[in-house]
Amino acid sequence: MEQKIIDHWINGSFKSSSSDRFGDVFNPATGEVISKLPMGNKKDLEEAVIAAEGAYASWSKTSITKRAQVMFKYKELLESHREELTELITLEHGKVLIDAAGSLQRGIEVVDFACGIPHLLKGEYSEQVGTGVDCYSIRQPIGICSGVTPFNFPAMVPMWMFPIAIVCGNSFILKPSEKDPSCSMKLAELMQQAGLPDGVLNVVHGDKEIVDAILEHPSIKTFSFVGSTPVAQYVHSKASDNGKRVQALGGAKNHAIVLADADIEQTANSIIGAAYGSAGERCMAISVVVAIDSVADSLKDKLLDKAKELKIGPGQNSENDMGPLITAEHKAKVMDYIQQGQDSGADLLLDGRQHPVTSQDKGFFLGPTLFDHVKSDMSIYLDEIFGPVLVMLRVKDFSEAMELANQHQFGNGVALFTSKGSAAREFVNSVQVGMVGINVAIPVPLSFYSFGGWKDSIYGASNIYGMDGVRFYTRTKTVTTRWPDIDEDQDINLAMPTVD
Ligand code: NAD
């Protein structure tokens, strides 16, 4: 059967690629190839840049209120297409529908935020900063912005970027993950229906080749990236070398620390959801539990019982808790980590490889895995596995637990489970991690805050979305004015001006 080809979206319509390289897009629940995706090249990107440049000239001059109206309409359209978008996420990513719907909602919330742009773009004004002198600042768009996004949130992560960039008056080129690109296409079509002029939002497909073309293109002024840490490091350095403003968010290994005074039942429920939701393919997944010795056994028993009860199967079936992994290669990589954990002497309490769903010949399924007595030098603790694998370490006290989180290479999210306010307060003040939950396992900030980790979970000075997003996608212009009377005396003065 002839495969469907997903074209680029350039200047408001589908455009076929000049590349002869194509990748496969799978339905991970069946393992079937459902479409082909062009691996775009420099020539394709040039078309997108020409469209974005042309559109920028008038979009950047469009009134702020008109830009906000487009966002209001967009929000309405996203809501009326909620079901279709959710199904698209599940079809290409595999996560269960309820999880896909939640991730879409978190993206729509960024559009809600973008609707407030008339207020958010207000500058500052100070009168009489010197005698007869006033000073004000305004935020102006930058030009063509770009975004490269990961597979695990095909709607939410693109929406962390383009709504804010666009409502600030920029045009945008999005390069979504080559593994699940269809959602981005629908998001772009809906922007057109919302009244966005053609060329303001463009979507190009591909892999390193087109990402490098974006990084090297002199007309593209900003580069936003979300993905794995090695690629984040690479794009941060290359974008900086090419003079672009860059924000690059990377990988994670999020710890849940459980103190002796935590409610163990509630804690176990939260950790199970955060560890195995989306099959562990979330940058804010809990992949490490650090338990104080005195509660470790009871927590372990509960985690094990609950993990065993999870139902695994196609995301379209509402009875399932967990869908497949994204590709066969990724499943093999996660299984290899389970083997490494076993070889290094960790206690393998639940082996996802033995789950019946893992050996079925359809789809990229892997059962949940739980390790206990994991040590801090094991690869299953150190590396981001990005699958349904939860590892548990035991420590003697709170400070040893916090030390583990602080020493880890990644610093994206962390959660503390406790009923003791003073411990929580000390934790919030001292932990070396960017997003902190107290009795909240997945502390993804709402759209009016901003998202970003610390250490090797982020490169560049800017978090994503919220006011950080507005600042990232605008340049500040500060104006000093003086209106002297025609006949006012003004002597020549070569000294650095000071105010009086
Ligand atoms: P990835 O790094 O493989 O790919 C991300 C994007 O970069 C894709 O669009 C891909 O086409 C492109 N890319 C891949 N290799 C490249 C290269 N060598 N040069 C240039 N571009 C390249 O990540 P993924 O597997 O799609 O997503 C999972 C990763 O993303 C995990 O590490 C996860 O923690 C991370 N992630 C982080 C956050 C966050 O906010 N910190 C959010 C979601 C996902």
Coordinates of C-alpha atoms and ligand atoms in Angstrom, one line a residue:
M1 CA 0.0 0.0 0.0
E2 CA 1.2 3.5 -0.9
Q3 CA 2.3 5.3 2.3
K4 CA 0.9 8.7 3.1
I5 CA 3.6 11.5 2.9
I6 CA 3.5 14.3 5.5
D7 CA 4.6 17.4 3.7
H8 CA 6.1 20.6 5.2
W9 CA 3.7 23.5 6.0
I10 CA 5.2 26.6 4.4
N11 CA 3.5 29.9 3.7
G12 CA 0.1 28.6 4.7
S13 CA 0.0 25.4 2.6
F14 CA 1.5 21.9 2.3
K15 CA 4.8 21.9 0.4
S16 CA 6.5 18.8 -0.8
S17 CA 10.2 18.5 0.0
S18 CA 13.1 18.6 -2.4
S19 CA 14.8 15.9 -0.4
D20 CA 14.8 12.3 -1.5
R21 CA 15.4 11.0 2.1
F22 CA 12.3 9.9 4.0
G23 CA 11.8 8.5 7.5
D24 CA 9.0 6.2 8.8
V25 CA 6.3 7.4 11.2
F26 CA 5.0 4.4 13.2
N27 CA 1.9 3.6 15.2
P28 CA 3.8 2.3 18.2
A29 CA 0.8 0.3 19.4
T30 CA 0.9 -1.9 16.3
G31 CA 4.5 -1.4 15.0
E32 CA 3.1 -0.5 11.6
V33 CA 4.5 2.4 9.5
I34 CA 1.6 4.8 9.0
S35 CA 3.3 7.5 7.1
K36 CA 6.5 8.7 5.5
L37 CA 8.2 11.9 6.5
P38 CA 10.6 13.9 4.3
M39 CA 14.0 14.6 5.9
G40 CA 14.1 18.2 4.9
N41 CA 17.2 20.0 3.6
K42 CA 18.7 23.5 3.2
K43 CA 16.6 24.2 0.2
D44 CA 13.3 23.4 2.0
L45 CA 14.4 25.6 4.9
E46 CA 15.2 28.5 2.6
E47 CA 11.6 28.4 1.3
A48 CA 10.3 28.5 4.9
V49 CA 12.7 31.4 5.7
I50 CA 11.5 33.4 2.7
A51 CA 7.9 32.9 3.8
A52 CA 8.7 33.8 7.4
E53 CA 10.6 36.9 6.4
G54 CA 7.9 38.2 4.1
A55 CA 5.2 37.6 6.8
Y56 CA 7.2 39.2 9.5
A57 CA 7.3 42.5 7.8
S58 CA 3.5 43.0 8.2
W59 CA 2.8 40.7 11.3
S60 CA 5.3 42.6 13.4
K61 CA 3.4 45.8 12.6
T62 CA 0.0 44.3 13.3
S63 CA -1.6 45.8 16.4
I64 CA -1.2 43.9 19.7
T65 CA -4.9 43.7 20.1
K66 CA -5.3 42.1 16.7
R67 CA -2.6 39.6 17.6
A68 CA -4.3 38.8 20.8
Q69 CA -7.6 38.2 19.0
V70 CA -6.0 35.6 16.8
M71 CA -4.9 33.8 19.9
F72 CA -8.4 33.9 21.4
K73 CA -9.8 32.4 18.2
Y74 CA -7.0 29.8 18.3
K75 CA -7.8 28.8 21.8
E76 CA -11.5 28.3 20.7
L77 CA -10.4 26.2 17.8
L78 CA -8.0 24.1 19.9
E79 CA -10.9 23.4 22.3
S80 CA -13.3 22.4 19.5
H81 CA -10.6 20.1 18.0
R82 CA -9.5 18.6 21.4
E83 CA -10.6 15.1 20.5
E84 CA -9.0 15.0 17.1
L85 CA -5.7 16.4 18.5
T86 CA -5.8 13.9 21.4
E87 CA -6.3 11.0 19.1
L88 CA -3.4 12.2 16.9
I89 CA -1.1 12.3 19.9
T90 CA -2.1 8.8 20.9
L91 CA -1.8 7.4 17.4
E92 CA 1.8 8.5 16.8
H93 CA 3.2 8.7 20.3
G94 CA 1.3 5.8 21.9
K95 CA 0.4 7.4 25.3
V96 CA -3.1 6.7 26.6
L97 CA -5.9 9.1 25.6
I98 CA -6.5 10.6 29.0
D99 CA -2.7 11.4 29.3
A100 CA -2.7 12.8 25.8
A101 CA -5.7 15.0 26.6
G102 CA -3.9 16.3 29.8
S103 CA -0.8 17.2 27.8
L104 CA -2.8 19.0 25.2
Q105 CA -4.5 21.0 28.0
R106 CA -1.1 22.0 29.3
G107 CA -0.3 23.3 25.8
I108 CA -3.6 25.2 25.5
E109 CA -2.8 26.9 28.8
V110 CA 0.2 28.6 27.1
V111 CA -2.2 29.9 24.5
D112 CA -4.4 31.2 27.4
F113 CA -1.3 33.1 28.6
A114 CA -0.5 34.4 25.1
C115 CA -4.1 35.9 24.9
G116 CA -3.0 38.3 27.7
I117 CA -0.2 39.8 25.5
P118 CA -1.6 43.4 25.6
H119 CA -0.9 43.4 29.3
L120 CA 2.3 41.4 29.1
L121 CA 4.0 43.6 26.6
K122 CA 3.4 46.8 28.5
G123 CA 6.7 48.6 28.9
E124 CA 8.0 50.9 31.7
Y125 CA 7.8 54.7 31.9
S126 CA 9.5 57.1 34.2
E127 CA 8.9 60.7 34.0
Q128 CA 11.5 63.3 35.0
V129 CA 14.4 61.0 35.3
G130 CA 16.4 64.2 34.9
T131 CA 15.1 67.7 34.7
G132 CA 12.8 67.8 31.6
V133 CA 13.9 64.2 30.7
D134 CA 11.6 61.2 30.5
C135 CA 12.6 57.6 30.0
Y136 CA 10.6 54.6 28.8
S137 CA 11.2 51.0 27.5
I138 CA 9.3 49.0 25.0
R139 CA 9.5 45.3 24.0
Q140 CA 9.8 44.7 20.2
P141 CA 9.8 41.4 18.2
I142 CA 13.1 40.0 17.0
G143 CA 12.3 38.5 13.6
I144 CA 12.3 34.9 12.6
C145 CA 12.3 32.5 15.6
S146 CA 12.7 28.8 15.5
G147 CA 11.9 25.8 17.6
V148 CA 13.0 22.1 17.6
T149 CA 10.9 19.8 19.7
P150 CA 11.1 16.2 21.1
F151 CA 8.8 13.3 20.5
N152 CA 7.3 12.9 23.9
F153 CA 5.0 15.9 23.9
P154 CA 4.0 16.4 20.3
A155 CA 1.4 19.1 21.1
M156 CA 2.5 20.6 24.4
V157 CA 6.1 21.4 23.8
P158 CA 5.6 23.1 20.4
M159 CA 2.9 25.1 22.2
W160 CA 5.4 26.1 24.8
M161 CA 7.1 28.0 22.0
F162 CA 5.3 29.3 19.0
P163 CA 2.1 30.9 20.6
I164 CA 4.3 33.3 22.6
A165 CA 6.8 34.0 19.9
I166 CA 4.0 34.7 17.4
V167 CA 1.9 36.8 19.7
C168 CA 5.0 38.9 20.4
G169 CA 5.0 39.8 16.7
N170 CA 7.6 37.3 15.4
S171 CA 7.3 34.7 12.7
F172 CA 8.2 31.1 13.5
I173 CA 9.7 28.0 12.0
L174 CA 9.0 24.8 13.9
K175 CA 10.8 21.5 13.3
P176 CA 8.8 18.9 15.3
S177 CA 10.1 15.5 16.2
E178 CA 10.4 13.2 13.2
K179 CA 8.7 10.5 15.2
D180 CA 5.3 12.1 15.7
P181 CA 5.0 15.1 13.4
S182 CA 1.2 15.1 12.6
C183 CA 0.0 17.0 15.6
S184 CA 2.2 20.0 14.7
M185 CA 0.6 20.0 11.2
K186 CA -2.8 20.2 12.7
L187 CA -1.7 22.9 15.1
A188 CA -0.4 25.0 12.2
E189 CA -3.6 24.5 10.1
L190 CA -5.7 25.7 13.1
M191 CA -3.5 28.8 13.4
Q192 CA -4.4 29.6 9.8
Q193 CA -8.1 29.1 10.6
A194 CA -7.7 31.4 13.6
G195 CA -6.7 34.2 11.2
L196 CA -2.9 34.0 11.4
P197 CA -1.5 35.4 8.1
D198 CA 0.3 32.8 5.9
G199 CA 4.0 32.5 6.5
V200 CA 3.9 33.6 10.2
L201 CA 4.0 29.9 11.3
N202 CA 5.9 27.3 9.2
V203 CA 6.6 23.7 9.9
V204 CA 9.5 21.8 8.4
H205 CA 10.4 18.2 8.9
G206 CA 13.6 16.3 9.2
D207 CA 16.5 15.4 11.3
K208 CA 20.0 16.7 12.0
E209 CA 20.4 18.0 8.5
I210 CA 17.6 20.5 8.7
V211 CA 18.3 21.4 12.3
D212 CA 21.9 22.3 11.3
A213 CA 20.5 24.4 8.5
I214 CA 18.3 26.3 11.0
L215 CA 21.3 26.7 13.3
E216 CA 23.4 28.1 10.5
H217 CA 20.8 30.4 8.8
P218 CA 21.7 34.0 9.4
S219 CA 18.1 35.3 9.1
I220 CA 16.9 33.1 12.0
K221 CA 17.3 35.1 15.2
T222 CA 16.3 32.8 18.0
F223 CA 16.5 29.0 18.6
S224 CA 14.4 27.2 21.1
F225 CA 15.1 23.5 21.8
V226 CA 13.7 20.8 24.0
G227 CA 15.1 17.3 23.8
S228 CA 17.9 15.2 25.1
T229 CA 21.0 16.6 26.9
P230 CA 23.7 15.7 24.3
V231 CA 21.7 17.4 21.5
A232 CA 20.8 20.4 23.8
Q233 CA 24.5 20.9 24.5
Y234 CA 25.3 20.7 20.8
V235 CA 22.5 23.1 19.6
H236 CA 23.2 25.5 22.4
S237 CA 26.9 25.8 21.4
K238 CA 26.2 26.0 17.6
A239 CA 23.4 28.5 17.9
S240 CA 25.5 30.7 20.2
D241 CA 28.4 30.5 17.7
N242 CA 26.1 31.7 15.0
G243 CA 24.9 34.6 17.1
K244 CA 21.5 33.4 17.9
R245 CA 19.6 33.9 21.2
V246 CA 19.2 30.3 22.4
Q247 CA 17.3 28.4 25.1
A248 CA 18.0 24.6 25.1
L249 CA 16.2 22.3 27.6
G250 CA 17.7 18.8 28.1
G251 CA 17.1 15.5 29.9
A252 CA 16.3 14.6 33.4
K253 CA 16.5 12.1 36.2
N254 CA 13.9 13.3 38.7
H255 CA 14.1 12.1 42.3
A256 CA 11.2 11.6 44.7
I257 CA 12.4 11.7 48.3
V258 CA 10.2 10.0 50.8
L259 CA 10.6 10.9 54.5
A260 CA 9.5 8.8 57.4
D261 CA 6.5 11.1 58.2
A262 CA 5.0 10.9 54.6
D263 CA 1.6 9.3 54.0
I264 CA 2.9 6.2 52.4
E265 CA -0.3 5.2 50.6
Q266 CA -0.8 8.6 48.9
T267 CA 3.0 8.9 48.2
A268 CA 3.0 5.5 46.5
N269 CA 0.0 6.4 44.3
S270 CA 1.7 9.7 43.3
I271 CA 5.0 8.0 42.5
I272 CA 3.4 5.2 40.4
G273 CA 1.6 7.8 38.3
A274 CA 4.7 9.9 37.8
A275 CA 7.0 6.9 37.1
Y276 CA 4.9 4.9 34.7
G277 CA 2.6 7.5 33.2
S278 CA 3.3 8.0 29.5
A279 CA 5.5 4.8 29.9
G280 CA 8.1 7.0 31.7
E281 CA 8.6 9.0 28.5
R282 CA 8.3 12.4 30.3
C283 CA 11.0 14.8 31.2
M284 CA 9.3 15.3 34.5
A285 CA 8.8 11.6 35.1
I286 CA 9.9 10.3 38.5
S287 CA 12.6 7.8 37.7
V288 CA 14.3 7.6 41.2
V289 CA 12.8 7.0 44.6
V290 CA 15.0 7.9 47.6
A291 CA 13.4 6.4 50.7
I292 CA 14.5 6.9 54.3
D293 CA 15.4 3.4 55.7
S294 CA 12.6 3.2 58.2
V295 CA 9.9 3.5 55.5
A296 CA 11.7 1.9 52.6
D297 CA 10.2 -1.6 53.1
S298 CA 6.6 -0.5 53.3
L299 CA 7.0 1.9 50.4
K300 CA 8.6 -0.8 48.3
D301 CA 5.8 -3.3 49.0
K302 CA 3.2 -0.7 48.0
L303 CA 5.0 0.3 44.8
L304 CA 5.5 -3.3 43.8
D305 CA 1.8 -4.2 44.3
K306 CA 0.6 -1.1 42.4
A307 CA 3.1 -1.5 39.5
K308 CA 2.0 -5.1 39.1
E309 CA -1.7 -4.0 38.7
L310 CA -1.0 -1.6 35.8
K311 CA -2.7 -2.5 32.6
I312 CA -0.6 -2.1 29.5
G313 CA -1.9 -2.0 26.0
P314 CA -2.9 0.4 23.1
G315 CA -3.5 3.9 24.3
Q316 CA -6.8 4.1 22.4
N317 CA -8.3 1.6 24.9
S318 CA -9.5 3.5 27.9
E319 CA -8.9 0.6 30.2
N320 CA -5.2 0.7 29.7
D321 CA -2.9 2.7 32.1
M322 CA 0.2 2.7 30.0
G323 CA 0.8 2.5 26.2
P324 CA 3.9 1.4 24.2
L325 CA 7.3 3.0 23.9
I326 CA 7.9 5.2 20.9
T327 CA 10.1 2.9 18.7
A328 CA 11.5 -0.6 18.7
E329 CA 15.0 0.9 19.0
H330 CA 14.0 2.8 22.1
K331 CA 12.4 -0.3 23.6
A332 CA 15.6 -2.2 23.0
K333 CA 17.6 0.6 24.7
V334 CA 15.4 0.5 27.8
M335 CA 15.6 -3.3 28.0
D336 CA 19.4 -3.0 27.8
Y337 CA 19.3 -0.7 30.8
I338 CA 17.3 -3.3 32.7
Q339 CA 20.0 -5.8 31.9
Q340 CA 22.7 -3.4 33.1
G341 CA 20.8 -2.9 36.4
Q342 CA 20.5 -6.6 36.9
D343 CA 24.2 -7.2 36.0
S344 CA 25.3 -4.5 38.5
G345 CA 23.6 -6.2 41.4
A346 CA 20.5 -4.1 41.9
D347 CA 17.5 -6.0 43.2
L348 CA 15.1 -6.5 40.3
L349 CA 11.7 -6.7 41.9
L350 CA 9.6 -6.4 38.8
D351 CA 11.1 -7.1 35.3
G352 CA 9.1 -5.4 32.5
R353 CA 10.8 -7.8 30.0
Q354 CA 8.9 -10.7 31.5
H355 CA 5.5 -9.0 31.2
P356 CA 3.4 -10.9 28.5
V357 CA 2.8 -7.6 26.6
T358 CA 6.6 -7.3 26.0
S359 CA 6.9 -10.4 23.9
Q360 CA 3.8 -9.9 21.8
D361 CA 4.7 -9.4 18.1
K362 CA 2.6 -6.2 17.7
G363 CA 3.8 -2.9 19.0
F364 CA 6.6 -1.6 21.1
F365 CA 5.3 -2.5 24.6
L366 CA 7.3 -3.0 27.7
G367 CA 6.0 -3.8 31.1
P368 CA 6.8 -1.7 34.2
T369 CA 10.1 -2.4 35.9
L370 CA 11.1 -1.7 39.6
F371 CA 14.5 -2.0 41.1
D372 CA 15.4 -1.8 44.8
H373 CA 18.8 -1.4 46.6
V374 CA 20.2 0.6 43.7
K375 CA 23.5 2.3 44.3
S376 CA 24.5 5.8 43.1
D377 CA 27.3 4.6 40.8
M378 CA 25.0 2.3 38.7
S379 CA 24.0 3.3 35.2
I380 CA 20.3 2.8 36.0
Y381 CA 20.7 5.6 38.6
L382 CA 23.0 7.9 36.6
D383 CA 21.5 7.8 33.1
E384 CA 18.2 9.0 31.9
I385 CA 16.5 5.8 30.7
F386 CA 13.2 7.4 29.5
G387 CA 11.1 4.3 30.0
P388 CA 8.9 2.6 32.6
V389 CA 11.8 1.8 34.9
L390 CA 11.8 3.1 38.5
V391 CA 14.8 2.7 40.7
M392 CA 14.8 2.9 44.5
L393 CA 17.7 3.9 46.7
R394 CA 17.7 3.7 50.5
V395 CA 19.3 6.3 52.7
K396 CA 19.7 6.9 56.4
D397 CA 18.4 10.4 56.6
F398 CA 17.0 13.6 54.9
S399 CA 20.4 15.2 54.3
E400 CA 21.8 12.1 52.6
A401 CA 18.7 12.1 50.4
M402 CA 19.1 15.7 49.4
E403 CA 22.8 15.3 48.8
L404 CA 21.9 12.6 46.2
A405 CA 19.5 14.9 44.3
N406 CA 22.1 17.8 44.5
Q407 CA 25.0 15.7 43.3
H408 CA 23.1 14.3 40.3
Q409 CA 24.1 15.6 36.8
F410 CA 20.5 16.5 36.0
G411 CA 18.4 19.1 37.9
N412 CA 15.0 19.2 36.1
G413 CA 12.4 18.3 38.7
V414 CA 12.3 16.9 42.2
A415 CA 9.6 15.9 44.7
L416 CA 9.7 15.7 48.5
F417 CA 7.0 13.7 50.3
T418 CA 6.6 14.7 53.9
S419 CA 4.2 16.1 56.5
K420 CA 6.9 18.2 58.1
G421 CA 6.8 21.8 57.1
S422 CA 10.3 22.6 58.4
A423 CA 11.8 19.8 56.3
A424 CA 9.9 21.0 53.2
R425 CA 11.1 24.6 53.7
E426 CA 14.7 23.6 54.1
F427 CA 14.3 21.4 51.0
V428 CA 12.8 24.2 48.9
N429 CA 15.6 26.6 49.9
S430 CA 18.5 24.2 49.4
V431 CA 17.8 21.7 46.7
Q432 CA 19.8 22.2 43.5
V433 CA 16.9 21.5 41.1
G434 CA 14.8 23.9 39.0
M435 CA 11.3 22.7 39.6
V436 CA 10.3 21.4 43.1
G437 CA 7.2 19.6 44.3
I438 CA 6.2 19.2 47.9
N439 CA 3.9 16.3 48.0
V440 CA 3.5 16.9 44.2
A441 CA 5.2 14.3 42.1
I442 CA 5.2 16.2 38.7
P443 CA 5.6 19.9 39.5
V444 CA 5.2 21.3 35.9
P445 CA 4.7 25.0 36.4
L446 CA 1.5 26.6 35.1
S447 CA 1.8 28.7 32.0
F448 CA 2.0 32.0 33.9
Y449 CA 5.2 30.8 35.6
S450 CA 8.0 29.3 33.5
F451 CA 9.5 25.9 32.9
G452 CA 13.2 25.0 33.3
G453 CA 15.6 22.8 35.2
W454 CA 19.1 23.4 36.4
K455 CA 22.5 21.8 35.7
D456 CA 22.6 19.6 32.6
S457 CA 18.8 19.9 32.2
I458 CA 19.1 23.3 30.6
Y459 CA 21.6 25.4 28.6
G460 CA 21.1 29.1 28.1
A461 CA 19.8 31.8 30.5
S462 CA 16.1 31.6 29.7
N463 CA 13.4 29.2 31.0
I464 CA 10.6 28.5 28.5
Y465 CA 7.1 30.1 28.4
G466 CA 5.6 32.5 31.0
M467 CA 7.3 35.9 31.2
D468 CA 10.6 34.2 30.4
G469 CA 9.1 33.4 27.1
V470 CA 7.9 36.9 26.5
R471 CA 11.4 38.2 27.3
F472 CA 13.1 35.6 25.2
Y473 CA 11.0 36.4 22.1
T474 CA 11.3 40.2 22.4
R475 CA 14.1 42.8 22.5
T476 CA 14.0 45.7 24.9
K477 CA 14.3 49.2 23.5
T478 CA 14.8 52.0 26.0
V479 CA 14.1 55.6 25.0
T480 CA 15.2 58.8 26.6
T481 CA 13.3 61.9 25.6
R482 CA 13.8 65.6 26.1
W483 CA 11.7 68.4 24.6
P484 CA 13.6 71.6 25.2
D485 CA 12.0 75.0 24.3
I486 CA 13.4 76.4 21.1
D487 CA 15.0 79.3 22.8
E488 CA 16.4 77.3 25.8
D489 CA 20.2 77.7 26.2
Q490 CA 22.2 74.5 25.7
D491 CA 26.0 74.7 25.8
I492 CA 28.3 72.2 24.2
N493 CA 29.3 69.6 26.7
L494 CA 31.7 66.7 25.9
A495 CA 31.3 65.0 29.3
M496 CA 29.4 61.7 29.8
P497 CA 25.8 63.0 30.3
T498 CA 24.5 62.7 33.9
V499 CA 21.1 63.6 35.2
D500 CA 20.3 66.6 37.3
Ligands
NAD1 P1 16.2 14.1 20.9 O1 17.2 15.0 21.5 O2 16.6 12.9 20.3 O3 15.4 14.9 19.7 C1 14.9 16.2 20.0 C2 14.9 17.0 18.7 O4 16.2 17.2 18.2 C3 14.1 16.3 17.6 O5 13.4 17.2 16.8 C4 15.2 15.7 16.7 O6 14.9 15.6 15.3 C5 16.4 16.6 16.9 N1 17.7 16.0 16.9 C6 18.0 14.7 17.3 N2 19.3 14.5 17.1 C7 19.9 15.7 16.6 C8 21.2 16.1 16.3 N3 22.2 15.2 16.4 N4 21.4 17.3 15.8 C9 20.4 18.2 15.7 N5 19.1 17.8 16.0 C10 18.8 16.6 16.5 O7 15.1 13.9 22.0 P2 13.8 13.0 21.9 O8 14.2 11.6 22.0 O9 12.9 13.4 20.8 O10 13.0 13.4 23.3 C11 13.3 12.8 24.5 C12 14.3 13.7 25.3 O11 13.8 15.0 25.4 C13 14.5 13.2 26.7 O12 15.9 13.4 27.0 C14 13.7 14.2 27.6 O13 14.1 14.3 28.9 C15 13.8 15.4 26.8 N6 12.8 16.4 27.1 C16 13.1 17.4 27.9 C17 12.1 18.3 28.3 C18 12.4 19.5 29.2 O14 11.6 20.3 29.3 N7 13.6 19.5 29.8 C19 10.8 18.1 27.8 C20 10.5 17.0 27.0 C21 11.5 16.2 26.7

